[in-house]
Amino acid sequence: MTIKRLVAAMLLASASSSVLAEESFTVQDIQVEGLQRVALGAALNNLPFNVGDTITEFNLSRSIRTLYAAGHFDDIKVFRDGNTVIYRLRERPTINAIEFDGNKDIKEDQLTESLSGNKVEVGEPLDKTILKSIENGLTEFYHGVGKYQAKVDIEVTYLPRNRVNLKIKFEEGDPASVRQINIVGNKLFSDEELLQDIESKQDLPWWRFMSSDRYQKQTLQGDIEKINSYYLDRGYLRFKVDSEQVSVSPDKESVYVTLNVTEGEKYTIKGVKFVGDLIGQEDFITKIMPLKEGQLYNGALVTYTEESIAKLLARFGYANSKVRTIPQINDDTKEVELTISVDPGKRVYVRRIDMKGNATTKDEVLRRELRQMEGAWLSNDALELSKNRIQRLPYMESVEFETLPVAGEDDLIDVAFTVKEQPSGSFNAGISYGNYMGLSFQIGVQQENFFGTGNSAGISLNTNKYQKSISMTYTDPYFTLDGVSLGGQVFYSDVDYSSASSNLEAYNQTRYGFGANVGYPINEYNRLNFGANYVVNKINSINEYDQLRHFRAVLLDAQNPDGGYHFTNYELTAGWVRSTLNRGLFPTAGHYLGASIKASTPNSDLQFFKTSFEARNYIPLSNDHAWSFLSKIELGYGNGYGDKNGYDYTLPFIENYYAGGQNLRGFESRIIGPHAIYRYADSVPGLPGSGTGAGSYPSGPENDSYQVSQRSIGGNALAVLTLELITPTPFLSEDYRNSVRTSLFVDAGNVWDTEFDINRYNGLRQIQTSQQQPQLIDYSDAGLFRATAGVSLQWISPMGPLTFSLAKIIKKQEGDLQENFSFNIGTTF
């Protein structure tokens, strides 16, 4: 044994002396061969020695590993020629292009971003060793979304000058369907109860083609959480999913899911207590807290309580609060005591608020809508209210905000609002000539964000053979800093309504005047508006139909019965608006209420009033508001007050309400409502005269006849109801959701003349013509509604808002001239 040890020691000593005697040399020169793209200096910088250093063979082998680690070379060899070190290198090829083929589930920008994270991008050297891991990673992704037949192959094509093209070829295959979901261990609730609300569907029949039974790993994880919440919300505090198994069929077209669960027993709440700092809001939190002693444990209520406390703290600037519930479970009594730990953290203040994306709108226009102030503590409620107020502006498409921490400060943040503007006005212009219309010229501009100031301005000029009009309007919504608005308008028009397209009984009207209005904000949601107008009207060439008898009696000049009507009115207006809508255009949530009244003063030539009421309510049907339900009602009523020469004033016919077109889609514009009635006195032949033939004498009024016009004259009462389902626009990207809207609608409504006495025509003979005539209908009957149903497409175009609707009439009255289908185009919402 001693001899063996002595021999071993001698061998070790010999080996050690060999290592110590390894030849070393001083480097006199370093030569590098094979460089193309990599600079010589960059290669030499990666070497662990320089010219003049004394090195050994061990140093040379280490230099190879160092050069490989630089990531520029595929092959490295080192030689020694005396005291000269020679490196022969083969550089990695440079990626010239990357192409994707066959990918549908993964977008190209996602693939490009993922490859860049692995340093696989155009212009970079290619490391072939990571290509296989990329293939495997992409294949695993497809397995996660249920495509077990998917294959991914990366094809490398070599090009001159040491370049390569990469082509990533995808064979995605069909997704595997969930054939069966089994839950093992559930006794309290059946599989049907537990699976009814989950997203993963199993073995769907062919007729449920709108649903999907595609397997996805992330969806299954979410469904497991739903099942867990189902038990926790019903008191089963010890419930857990012990395991999950996903089995793939041999053909990889189906999967079988098995969940093993332990249900446990119900637990009741023994008590609730708080620990930590509640910033003096203990009493308020205790009153609103839904968790009470003795009630069944409910996981959803626990989460709601935590979120409510966190939101309350955030209102006072504690944006980084931590609220968690610690359960103390007594398995013997089946009770749980809840301790809610509250750590508000530091109060956070807003250092700066930045606005981004407003290329047209001035910063001050957006900042005056803010309710979160710089220098004040951060309030989530104030931020959300600020967002909603900016989003209600009609020239904003979308608004988002984010809070950014300030480096080195744990109690300061910056807020960045990012807005996306949309067309804020409309423009039209044209010039034409025709035998019927003559020379026509029109130009109109309406801008809701005049030069980015947030002010509203408009001018319209239109002239042709039958119409001459000009109007100018201007409104400053922030005439004062506290939101008092001021506006005004000037207008002139001369219109001949004899055109068949007007759908109105023919007359000529000249109208001009001016007015002003002022608005006062009551609070964030309510506003009052007041206005005054001076209006002059001249009407002539009117057919004297029977409903004009009151109007004629109070205005007609007996000395000049053919002179038409000339009257001046001084009008006062008042209105109230309440709006909680989430957007100015295309809202999807909230409500709008508006009521207004217009009345002429007692010193006006005509004494009347008009009232209107509108209510809109939007109910989102999906979390992303892509689906929403709108209910809308529009009411109007007007009449006269006082009397003149024994005749009561009525609502002037030029102020009548009309329906059809935009407010009752499917019918022509202004065609719905009472029609003009012409009454004719009958006559009987008299005794033969001397030299002039027989004469005639008027008969009694009971022998009169009447004729009903095909044109509308409107009425003094209106009611329109709309039900509308707002849906995603087919074949259109989500990017256009806020500028294009599709909806399915039902409109119902009518217009009445409550002052019209239908009984005056009982027993009289109606004169028929060759054309279809409306029947004489009692328009005071509130049950007489027209109704339409159809689809509407609204678009905020660069030239202004447009509405296209295709409607079918589902209820009409005998004599209505409209066909069952109609296509309308409008310019207002």
mmCIF file of N, CA, C and O in Angstrom, residues 165-193:
data_model
loop_
_atom_site.group_PDB
_atom_site.id
_atom_site.type_symbol
_atom_site.label_atom_id
_atom_site.label_comp_id
_atom_site.label_asym_id
_atom_site.label_seq_id
_atom_site.Cartn_x
_atom_site.Cartn_y
_atom_site.Cartn_z
ATOM 1 N N ASN A 165 -32.070 35.308 -46.005
ATOM 2 C CA ASN A 165 -33.493 35.622 -45.853
ATOM 3 C C ASN A 165 -34.126 34.545 -44.983
ATOM 4 O O ASN A 165 -33.832 33.348 -45.143
ATOM 5 N N LEU A 166 -34.987 34.972 -44.059
ATOM 6 C CA LEU A 166 -35.718 34.028 -43.210
ATOM 7 C C LEU A 166 -37.174 34.000 -43.637
ATOM 8 O O LEU A 166 -37.807 35.049 -43.805
ATOM 9 N N LYS A 167 -37.693 32.816 -43.821
ATOM 10 C CA LYS A 167 -39.116 32.648 -44.128
ATOM 11 C C LYS A 167 -39.701 31.705 -43.089
ATOM 12 O O LYS A 167 -39.319 30.535 -43.007
ATOM 13 N N ILE A 168 -40.608 32.247 -42.262
ATOM 14 C CA ILE A 168 -41.238 31.448 -41.213
ATOM 15 C C ILE A 168 -42.581 30.964 -41.753
ATOM 16 O O ILE A 168 -43.493 31.761 -42.004
ATOM 17 N N LYS A 169 -42.673 29.661 -41.956
ATOM 18 C CA LYS A 169 -43.860 29.065 -42.567
ATOM 19 C C LYS A 169 -44.730 28.435 -41.482
ATOM 20 O O LYS A 169 -44.242 27.675 -40.636
ATOM 21 N N PHE A 170 -46.011 28.784 -41.518
ATOM 22 C CA PHE A 170 -46.968 28.310 -40.522
ATOM 23 C C PHE A 170 -47.976 27.375 -41.174
ATOM 24 O O PHE A 170 -48.505 27.667 -42.257
ATOM 25 N N GLU A 171 -48.208 26.274 -40.539
ATOM 26 C CA GLU A 171 -49.342 25.412 -40.876
ATOM 27 C C GLU A 171 -50.185 25.331 -39.610
ATOM 28 O O GLU A 171 -49.952 24.490 -38.735
ATOM 29 N N GLU A 172 -51.149 26.237 -39.515
ATOM 30 C CA GLU A 172 -51.880 26.367 -38.256
ATOM 31 C C GLU A 172 -52.841 25.211 -38.003
ATOM 32 O O GLU A 172 -53.030 24.781 -36.870
ATOM 33 N N GLY A 173 -53.468 24.714 -39.055
ATOM 34 C CA GLY A 173 -54.436 23.646 -38.859
ATOM 35 C C GLY A 173 -55.711 24.147 -38.203
ATOM 36 O O GLY A 173 -55.881 25.340 -37.915
ATOM 37 N N ASP A 174 -56.613 23.246 -37.960
ATOM 38 C CA ASP A 174 -57.887 23.598 -37.333
ATOM 39 C C ASP A 174 -57.772 23.491 -35.819
ATOM 40 O O ASP A 174 -57.059 22.625 -35.294
ATOM 41 N N PRO A 175 -58.486 24.364 -35.101
ATOM 42 C CA PRO A 175 -58.431 24.279 -33.637
ATOM 43 C C PRO A 175 -59.167 23.051 -33.122
ATOM 44 O O PRO A 175 -60.169 22.615 -33.692
ATOM 45 N N ALA A 176 -58.648 22.520 -32.047
ATOM 46 C CA ALA A 176 -59.329 21.389 -31.402
ATOM 47 C C ALA A 176 -60.564 21.894 -30.664
ATOM 48 O O ALA A 176 -60.562 22.982 -30.093
ATOM 49 N N SER A 177 -61.610 21.120 -30.700
ATOM 50 C CA SER A 177 -62.846 21.494 -30.024
ATOM 51 C C SER A 177 -62.935 20.774 -28.687
ATOM 52 O O SER A 177 -62.362 19.694 -28.501
ATOM 53 N N VAL A 178 -63.651 21.400 -27.759
ATOM 54 C CA VAL A 178 -63.865 20.795 -26.449
ATOM 55 C C VAL A 178 -64.970 19.749 -26.588
ATOM 56 O O VAL A 178 -66.140 20.090 -26.778
ATOM 57 N N ARG A 179 -64.573 18.491 -26.528
ATOM 58 C CA ARG A 179 -65.569 17.432 -26.685
ATOM 59 C C ARG A 179 -66.339 17.211 -25.391
ATOM 60 O O ARG A 179 -67.560 16.988 -25.399
ATOM 61 N N GLN A 180 -65.648 17.327 -24.243
ATOM 62 C CA GLN A 180 -66.342 17.047 -22.982
ATOM 63 C C GLN A 180 -65.599 17.702 -21.825
ATOM 64 O O GLN A 180 -64.364 17.761 -21.817
ATOM 65 N N ILE A 181 -66.364 18.262 -20.879
ATOM 66 C CA ILE A 181 -65.805 18.809 -19.646
ATOM 67 C C ILE A 181 -66.422 18.025 -18.490
ATOM 68 O O ILE A 181 -67.647 18.034 -18.294
ATOM 69 N N ASN A 182 -65.586 17.361 -17.741
ATOM 70 C CA ASN A 182 -66.044 16.564 -16.605
ATOM 71 C C ASN A 182 -65.584 17.206 -15.311
ATOM 72 O O ASN A 182 -64.422 17.618 -15.189
ATOM 73 N N ILE A 183 -66.488 17.290 -14.351
ATOM 74 C CA ILE A 183 -66.146 17.771 -13.015
ATOM 75 C C ILE A 183 -66.339 16.610 -12.056
ATOM 76 O O ILE A 183 -67.430 16.036 -11.945
ATOM 77 N N VAL A 184 -65.263 16.284 -11.363
ATOM 78 C CA VAL A 184 -65.282 15.140 -10.447
ATOM 79 C C VAL A 184 -65.215 15.662 -9.016
ATOM 80 O O VAL A 184 -64.348 16.479 -8.690
ATOM 81 N N GLY A 185 -66.125 15.208 -8.183
ATOM 82 C CA GLY A 185 -66.124 15.597 -6.781
ATOM 83 C C GLY A 185 -67.219 16.569 -6.403
ATOM 84 O O GLY A 185 -67.393 16.899 -5.235
ATOM 85 N N ASN A 186 -68.000 17.060 -7.371
ATOM 86 C CA ASN A 186 -69.089 17.996 -7.062
ATOM 87 C C ASN A 186 -70.363 17.229 -6.716
ATOM 88 O O ASN A 186 -70.841 16.411 -7.493
ATOM 89 N N LYS A 187 -70.887 17.505 -5.546
ATOM 90 C CA LYS A 187 -72.130 16.893 -5.106
ATOM 91 C C LYS A 187 -73.219 17.927 -4.860
ATOM 92 O O LYS A 187 -74.405 17.625 -4.968
ATOM 93 N N LEU A 188 -72.807 19.123 -4.516
ATOM 94 C CA LEU A 188 -73.779 20.168 -4.174
ATOM 95 C C LEU A 188 -74.397 20.810 -5.410
ATOM 96 O O LEU A 188 -75.567 21.190 -5.399
ATOM 97 N N PHE A 189 -73.608 20.937 -6.464
ATOM 98 C CA PHE A 189 -74.093 21.569 -7.693
ATOM 99 C C PHE A 189 -73.787 20.650 -8.871
ATOM 100 O O PHE A 189 -72.724 20.027 -8.934
ATOM 101 N N SER A 190 -74.731 20.609 -9.790
ATOM 102 C CA SER A 190 -74.559 19.736 -10.949
ATOM 103 C C SER A 190 -73.576 20.345 -11.945
ATOM 104 O O SER A 190 -73.244 21.538 -11.881
ATOM 105 N N ASP A 191 -73.118 19.496 -12.874
ATOM 106 C CA ASP A 191 -72.226 19.989 -13.918
ATOM 107 C C ASP A 191 -72.886 21.103 -14.715
ATOM 108 O O ASP A 191 -72.238 22.087 -15.094
ATOM 109 N N GLU A 192 -74.184 20.961 -14.981
ATOM 110 C CA GLU A 192 -74.888 21.975 -15.774
ATOM 111 C C GLU A 192 -74.881 23.327 -15.068
ATOM 112 O O GLU A 192 -74.697 24.380 -15.706
ATOM 113 N N GLU A 193 -75.085 23.345 -13.760
ATOM 114 C CA GLU A 193 -75.075 24.602 -13.013
ATOM 115 C C GLU A 193 -73.697 25.259 -13.040
ATOM 116 O O GLU A 193 -73.575 26.475 -13.184
#
